[in-house]
Amino acid sequence: MIDLPDTASPLYEKVKDYILTNIGTGRWGKDRKLPSENELVASLGVSRMTVHRALRELTSAGFLIRLQGVGTFIAPPRPQSTLIEINNIAAEIVERGNSHRSEVLVLETMMPTKELALSFEFAKRVSIYHSVVVNFENDLPVQLEERFVNPGLIPDYDKQDFTKTATYDYLMQKTPVTEVEHIISAIPADKEAAQHLGIDVGSCCLLLHRRTWTGAIVATISKLTYAGSRYSLGSRYSPSKAS
């Protein structure tokens, strides 16, 4: 039987950590089929309900794919297309002749989850900065902005007043961005997003998941949720000759 970490975390989180560790170390390669739920129950010594919850949450987070009657597989990278550049929503709103303001809901130092630590490509888990900000256009909430920030590159993030300075401006001042990853998904608004964006639970939203690098180091991970009825994302660019 495999011993799970002796921590205070719930059992399903320990199962998730076990699976993510196998993925992160390359022991389980992409497209690999995972052991069945029964096999995980037997090898880890936990209940089937615990294993089922761990697999369900990792599937929702995009780490796994579950095929009915076939099994659970490590998810391949999602196909992506270059669509938009990094822009400052505050500047965009002002350029349209409208007024911008922001409301800071969370500004803290936190220990990242195993999923976040993997996304930051940390060798070991270290504390990071975390902020949640609502951006308003003419007093109408248009974006729920959640950021996770690498303190090794961007110090004192948690000491800033982001009602006066945009998070974007502070980040750009502190570290150059050399690489960007964008993933855009259509999602239903959960209770938190609906509350802060002033929309109904289940309303269509656009989720922009952004990861930035400075050199080889991941600098930020951002989840930007837009009310679908109030915002659109797009770009205009010249395709390269190679494409």
Coordinates of N, CA, C and O in Angstrom, one line a residue, residues 110-216:
M110 N -0.2 33.7 0.5 CA -0.8 32.4 0.7 C 0.2 31.3 0.3 O 1.1 31.5 -0.4
M111 N -0.1 30.1 0.8 CA 0.6 28.9 0.3 C -0.1 28.3 -0.9 O -1.3 28.1 -0.8
P112 N 0.5 28.1 -2.0 CA -0.2 27.7 -3.2 C -0.7 26.2 -3.1 O -0.1 25.4 -2.4
T113 N -1.8 25.9 -3.8 CA -2.2 24.5 -3.9 C -1.1 23.8 -4.7 O -0.3 24.4 -5.3
K114 N -1.3 22.4 -4.7 CA -0.3 21.7 -5.5 C -0.5 22.0 -7.0 O 0.5 22.1 -7.8
E115 N -1.7 22.3 -7.5 CA -1.9 22.6 -8.9 C -1.2 23.9 -9.2 O -0.6 24.1 -10.2
L116 N -1.3 24.9 -8.3 CA -0.7 26.2 -8.5 C 0.8 26.1 -8.5 O 1.5 26.7 -9.4
A117 N 1.3 25.3 -7.6 CA 2.8 25.1 -7.5 C 3.3 24.5 -8.8 O 4.4 24.9 -9.3
L118 N 2.6 23.6 -9.4 CA 3.0 23.0 -10.6 C 2.9 24.0 -11.8 O 3.8 24.0 -12.6
S119 N 1.9 24.8 -11.8 CA 1.8 25.9 -12.8 C 2.9 26.9 -12.7 O 3.3 27.4 -13.7
F120 N 3.3 27.2 -11.5 CA 4.5 28.1 -11.3 C 5.8 27.4 -11.6 O 6.8 28.1 -11.6
E121 N 5.8 26.1 -11.7 CA 7.0 25.3 -12.0 C 8.0 25.4 -10.8 O 9.2 25.4 -11.0
F122 N 7.4 25.5 -9.6 CA 8.3 25.6 -8.4 C 8.9 24.2 -8.1 O 8.2 23.2 -8.3
A123 N 10.1 24.2 -7.7 CA 10.8 22.9 -7.3 C 10.1 22.4 -6.0 O 10.0 21.3 -5.7
K124 N 9.7 23.4 -5.1 CA 9.0 23.1 -3.9 C 8.0 24.2 -3.6 O 8.2 25.3 -4.1
R125 N 7.0 23.9 -2.8 CA 6.0 25.0 -2.6 C 6.5 26.1 -1.7 O 7.1 25.8 -0.6
V126 N 6.4 27.3 -2.1 CA 6.7 28.5 -1.3 C 5.5 29.4 -1.4 O 4.7 29.3 -2.3
S127 N 5.5 30.3 -0.5 CA 4.3 31.3 -0.4 C 4.3 32.2 -1.6 O 5.4 32.5 -2.2
I128 N 3.1 32.6 -2.0 CA 2.9 33.5 -3.1 C 2.0 34.6 -2.7 O 1.3 34.5 -1.7
Y129 N 1.9 35.7 -3.6 CA 0.9 36.7 -3.4 C -0.4 36.3 -4.1 O -0.4 35.7 -5.1
H130 N -1.5 36.8 -3.5 CA -2.8 36.5 -4.1 C -3.7 37.7 -4.0 O -3.8 38.3 -2.9
S131 N -4.3 38.1 -5.1 CA -5.2 39.2 -5.1 C -6.5 38.9 -5.9 O -6.5 38.1 -6.8
V132 N -7.6 39.5 -5.4 CA -8.9 39.4 -6.1 C -9.4 40.8 -6.2 O -9.6 41.5 -5.2
V133 N -9.7 41.3 -7.5 CA -10.1 42.7 -7.7 C -11.2 42.7 -8.7 O -11.3 41.9 -9.6
V134 N -12.2 43.5 -8.4 CA -13.3 43.7 -9.4 C -13.1 45.0 -10.1 O -12.8 46.1 -9.4
N135 N -13.1 45.0 -11.4 CA -13.0 46.2 -12.2 C -14.3 46.7 -12.7 O -15.1 45.9 -13.2
F136 N -14.6 48.0 -12.6 CA -15.8 48.6 -13.0 C -15.7 49.5 -14.1 O -14.7 50.3 -14.2
E137 N -16.6 49.5 -15.0 CA -16.7 50.5 -16.1 C -18.0 51.3 -15.9 O -19.1 50.7 -16.0
N138 N -17.9 52.6 -15.6 CA -19.1 53.4 -15.3 C -19.9 52.8 -14.2 O -21.1 52.7 -14.3
D139 N -19.2 52.3 -13.2 CA -19.8 51.7 -12.0 C -20.5 50.4 -12.3 O -21.2 49.8 -11.4
L140 N -20.3 49.8 -13.5 CA -20.9 48.5 -13.8 C -19.7 47.5 -13.7 O -18.7 47.7 -14.4
P141 N -19.8 46.4 -12.9 CA -18.7 45.5 -12.9 C -18.6 44.7 -14.2 O -19.5 44.1 -14.7
V142 N -17.3 44.7 -14.7 CA -17.1 44.0 -16.0 C -16.1 42.9 -15.9 O -16.0 42.0 -16.8
Q143 N -15.2 42.9 -14.9 CA -14.2 41.9 -14.8 C -13.9 41.5 -13.4 O -13.7 42.4 -12.5
L144 N -13.8 40.2 -13.1 CA -13.4 39.7 -11.8 C -11.9 39.2 -12.1 O -11.7 38.3 -12.8
E145 N -11.0 39.9 -11.4 CA -9.6 39.6 -11.7 C -8.9 38.9 -10.5 O -8.9 39.5 -9.4
E146 N -8.5 37.7 -10.7 CA -7.7 37.0 -9.6 C -6.3 36.7 -10.1 O -6.1 36.2 -11.2
R147 N -5.3 37.2 -9.3 CA -3.9 37.0 -9.7 C -3.2 36.3 -8.6 O -3.4 36.5 -7.4
F148 N -2.2 35.5 -9.1 CA -1.3 34.8 -8.2 C 0.1 35.3 -8.7 O 0.4 35.2 -9.9
V149 N 0.9 35.7 -7.7 CA 2.2 36.5 -8.1 C 3.4 35.9 -7.4 O 3.3 35.6 -6.2
N150 N 4.4 35.7 -8.2 CA 5.7 35.2 -7.7 C 6.5 36.3 -6.9 O 6.9 37.2 -7.5
P151 N 6.6 36.1 -5.6 CA 7.2 37.2 -4.8 C 8.7 37.3 -5.1 O 9.3 38.3 -4.8
G152 N 9.3 36.3 -5.7 CA 10.7 36.3 -6.0 C 11.0 37.3 -7.1 O 12.2 37.8 -7.2
L153 N 10.0 37.6 -7.9 CA 10.2 38.5 -9.0 C 9.5 39.9 -8.8 O 10.0 40.9 -9.3
I154 N 8.4 39.8 -8.0 CA 7.6 41.0 -7.8 C 7.4 41.2 -6.3 O 6.4 40.7 -5.7
P155 N 8.3 41.9 -5.6 CA 8.2 42.1 -4.2 C 7.2 43.1 -3.8 O 6.8 44.0 -4.6
D156 N 6.7 43.0 -2.5 CA 5.8 44.0 -1.9 C 4.5 44.1 -2.6 O 3.8 45.1 -2.5
Y157 N 4.1 43.1 -3.4 CA 2.8 43.2 -4.1 C 1.6 43.4 -3.1 O 0.7 44.1 -3.4
D158 N 1.8 42.7 -2.0 CA 0.7 42.7 -1.0 C 0.6 44.0 -0.2 O -0.3 44.2 0.6
K159 N 1.5 45.0 -0.5 CA 1.5 46.2 0.3 C 1.0 47.4 -0.6 O 1.0 48.5 -0.1
Q160 N 0.5 47.1 -1.8 CA 0.1 48.1 -2.7 C -1.4 48.5 -2.5 O -2.2 47.7 -2.0
D161 N -1.7 49.7 -2.9 CA -3.1 50.1 -2.9 C -3.7 50.0 -4.3 O -3.4 50.9 -5.1
F162 N -4.3 48.9 -4.7 CA -4.7 48.7 -6.0 C -6.1 49.4 -6.4 O -6.6 49.1 -7.4
T163 N -6.5 50.2 -5.5 CA -7.6 51.1 -5.9 C -7.1 52.4 -6.5 O -7.8 53.1 -7.2
K164 N -5.8 52.6 -6.3 CA -5.1 53.8 -6.9 C -4.2 53.5 -8.0 O -4.0 54.3 -8.9
T165 N -3.6 52.3 -7.9 CA -2.7 51.8 -9.0 C -3.2 50.5 -9.5 O -3.5 49.6 -8.7
A166 N -3.3 50.4 -10.8 CA -3.8 49.1 -11.4 C -2.8 48.0 -11.2 O -1.6 48.2 -11.2
T167 N -3.2 46.8 -10.9 CA -2.3 45.7 -10.7 C -1.4 45.5 -11.9 O -0.2 45.2 -11.8
Y168 N -2.0 45.7 -13.1 CA -1.2 45.6 -14.4 C 0.0 46.5 -14.4 O 1.1 46.2 -14.7
D169 N -0.3 47.8 -14.0 CA 0.8 48.8 -14.0 C 1.9 48.4 -13.0 O 3.1 48.5 -13.4
Y170 N 1.6 47.9 -11.8 CA 2.6 47.6 -10.9 C 3.4 46.4 -11.4 O 4.6 46.4 -11.3
L171 N 2.7 45.4 -11.9 CA 3.4 44.2 -12.4 C 4.4 44.6 -13.6 O 5.5 44.1 -13.6
M172 N 3.9 45.4 -14.5 CA 4.8 45.8 -15.6 C 6.0 46.6 -15.2 O 7.1 46.6 -15.8
Q173 N 5.8 47.4 -14.1 CA 6.9 48.2 -13.6 C 8.0 47.3 -12.9 O 9.2 47.6 -13.0
K174 N 7.6 46.2 -12.3 CA 8.5 45.4 -11.5 C 9.3 44.3 -12.3 O 10.4 44.0 -11.9
T175 N 8.7 43.8 -13.3 CA 9.4 42.7 -14.0 C 9.0 42.7 -15.5 O 7.8 42.9 -15.8
P176 N 10.0 42.5 -16.4 CA 9.6 42.4 -17.9 C 8.9 41.1 -18.2 O 9.2 40.1 -17.6
V177 N 8.0 41.2 -19.1 CA 7.3 40.0 -19.5 C 7.9 39.5 -20.8 O 7.9 40.3 -21.8
T178 N 8.5 38.3 -20.8 CA 9.2 37.8 -22.0 C 8.4 36.7 -22.7 O 8.6 36.4 -23.9
E179 N 7.3 36.2 -22.1 CA 6.5 35.1 -22.7 C 5.2 35.1 -22.0 O 5.1 35.4 -20.8
V180 N 4.1 34.9 -22.8 CA 2.7 34.9 -22.3 C 2.0 33.7 -22.8 O 2.1 33.3 -24.0
E181 N 1.2 33.1 -22.0 CA 0.3 32.0 -22.4 C -1.2 32.4 -22.1 O -1.5 32.9 -21.0
H182 N -2.0 32.3 -23.1 CA -3.4 32.7 -22.9 C -4.3 31.4 -23.2 O -4.1 30.8 -24.2
I183 N -5.3 31.2 -22.4 CA -6.3 30.2 -22.6 C -7.6 30.8 -22.3 O -7.8 31.4 -21.3
I184 N -8.5 30.8 -23.3 CA -9.8 31.4 -23.1 C -10.9 30.3 -23.2 O -10.9 29.4 -24.0
S185 N -11.8 30.4 -22.2 CA -12.9 29.4 -22.1 C -14.2 30.1 -21.8 O -14.2 31.2 -21.2
A186 N -15.3 29.5 -22.3 CA -16.6 29.9 -21.9 C -17.1 29.1 -20.7 O -17.0 27.9 -20.8
I187 N -17.5 29.8 -19.7 CA -17.9 29.1 -18.4 C -19.2 29.7 -17.9 O -19.5 30.8 -18.1
P188 N -19.9 28.9 -17.1 CA -21.1 29.5 -16.4 C -20.6 30.2 -15.1 O -19.7 29.7 -14.5
A189 N -21.2 31.2 -14.8 CA -20.9 32.0 -13.6 C -21.2 31.2 -12.3 O -22.3 30.7 -12.2
D190 N -20.2 31.0 -11.5 CA -20.5 30.4 -10.2 C -21.0 31.4 -9.2 O -21.2 32.6 -9.6
K191 N -21.3 31.0 -8.0 CA -21.9 31.9 -7.1 C -21.1 33.2 -6.8 O -21.6 34.3 -6.7
E192 N -19.8 33.0 -6.6 CA -18.9 34.1 -6.3 C -18.8 35.0 -7.5 O -18.9 36.3 -7.3
A193 N -18.6 34.5 -8.7 CA -18.5 35.4 -9.9 C -19.8 36.1 -10.1 O -19.8 37.3 -10.4
A194 N -20.9 35.4 -9.9 CA -22.2 36.1 -10.1 C -22.4 37.2 -9.2 O -22.9 38.3 -9.5
Q195 N -22.0 37.0 -7.9 CA -22.2 38.0 -6.9 C -21.4 39.3 -7.2 O -21.9 40.4 -7.2
H196 N -20.1 39.1 -7.6 CA -19.3 40.2 -7.8 C -19.5 40.9 -9.1 O -19.2 42.1 -9.3
L197 N -20.0 40.2 -10.1 CA -20.2 40.8 -11.4 C -21.7 41.2 -11.6 O -22.0 41.8 -12.6
G198 N -22.5 41.0 -10.6 CA -23.9 41.4 -10.6 C -24.7 40.7 -11.7 O -25.5 41.3 -12.4
I199 N -24.5 39.4 -11.9 CA -25.2 38.6 -12.9 C -25.8 37.4 -12.2 O -25.5 37.1 -11.0
D200 N -26.6 36.6 -12.9 CA -27.2 35.4 -12.4 C -26.2 34.3 -12.4 O -25.4 34.2 -13.3
V201 N -26.4 33.4 -11.4 CA -25.6 32.2 -11.4 C -25.9 31.4 -12.6 O -27.1 31.3 -13.0
G202 N -24.9 30.9 -13.3 CA -25.1 30.2 -14.5 C -25.0 31.0 -15.8 O -25.0 30.5 -16.9
S203 N -25.0 32.3 -15.6 CA -24.8 33.2 -16.8 C -23.5 32.9 -17.5 O -22.5 32.6 -16.9
C204 N -23.5 33.1 -18.8 CA -22.3 32.9 -19.6 C -21.2 33.9 -19.3 O -21.4 35.1 -19.3
C205 N -20.0 33.4 -19.0 CA -18.8 34.3 -18.8 C -17.7 33.8 -19.7 O -17.6 32.7 -20.1
L206 N -16.8 34.7 -19.9 CA -15.5 34.4 -20.6 C -14.4 34.4 -19.5 O -14.3 35.3 -18.7
L207 N -13.7 33.3 -19.5 CA -12.5 33.2 -18.6 C -11.2 33.2 -19.4 O -11.0 32.3 -20.2
L208 N -10.4 34.2 -19.1 CA -9.1 34.3 -19.7 C -8.1 33.9 -18.6 O -7.9 34.5 -17.6
H209 N -7.4 32.7 -18.9 CA -6.4 32.2 -18.0 C -5.1 32.6 -18.6 O -4.7 32.2 -19.7
R210 N -4.3 33.4 -17.9 CA -3.0 34.0 -18.4 C -1.9 33.6 -17.5 O -2.0 33.7 -16.2
R211 N -0.8 33.1 -18.1 CA 0.4 32.9 -17.4 C 1.6 33.7 -18.0 O 1.7 33.6 -19.3
T212 N 2.4 34.4 -17.2 CA 3.5 35.2 -17.8 C 4.8 34.7 -17.3 O 4.9 34.2 -16.1
W213 N 5.8 34.9 -18.1 CA 7.2 34.5 -17.7 C 8.1 35.7 -17.8 O 7.9 36.6 -18.6
T214 N 9.1 35.7 -16.9 CA 10.3 36.6 -17.1 C 11.5 35.7 -17.2 O 11.9 35.0 -16.3
G215 N 12.0 35.6 -18.5 CA 13.0 34.6 -18.8 C 12.4 33.2 -18.6 O 11.3 32.9 -19.2
A216 N 13.0 32.4 -17.8 CA 12.5 31.0 -17.6 C 11.7 30.9 -16.4 O 11.2 29.8 -16.1

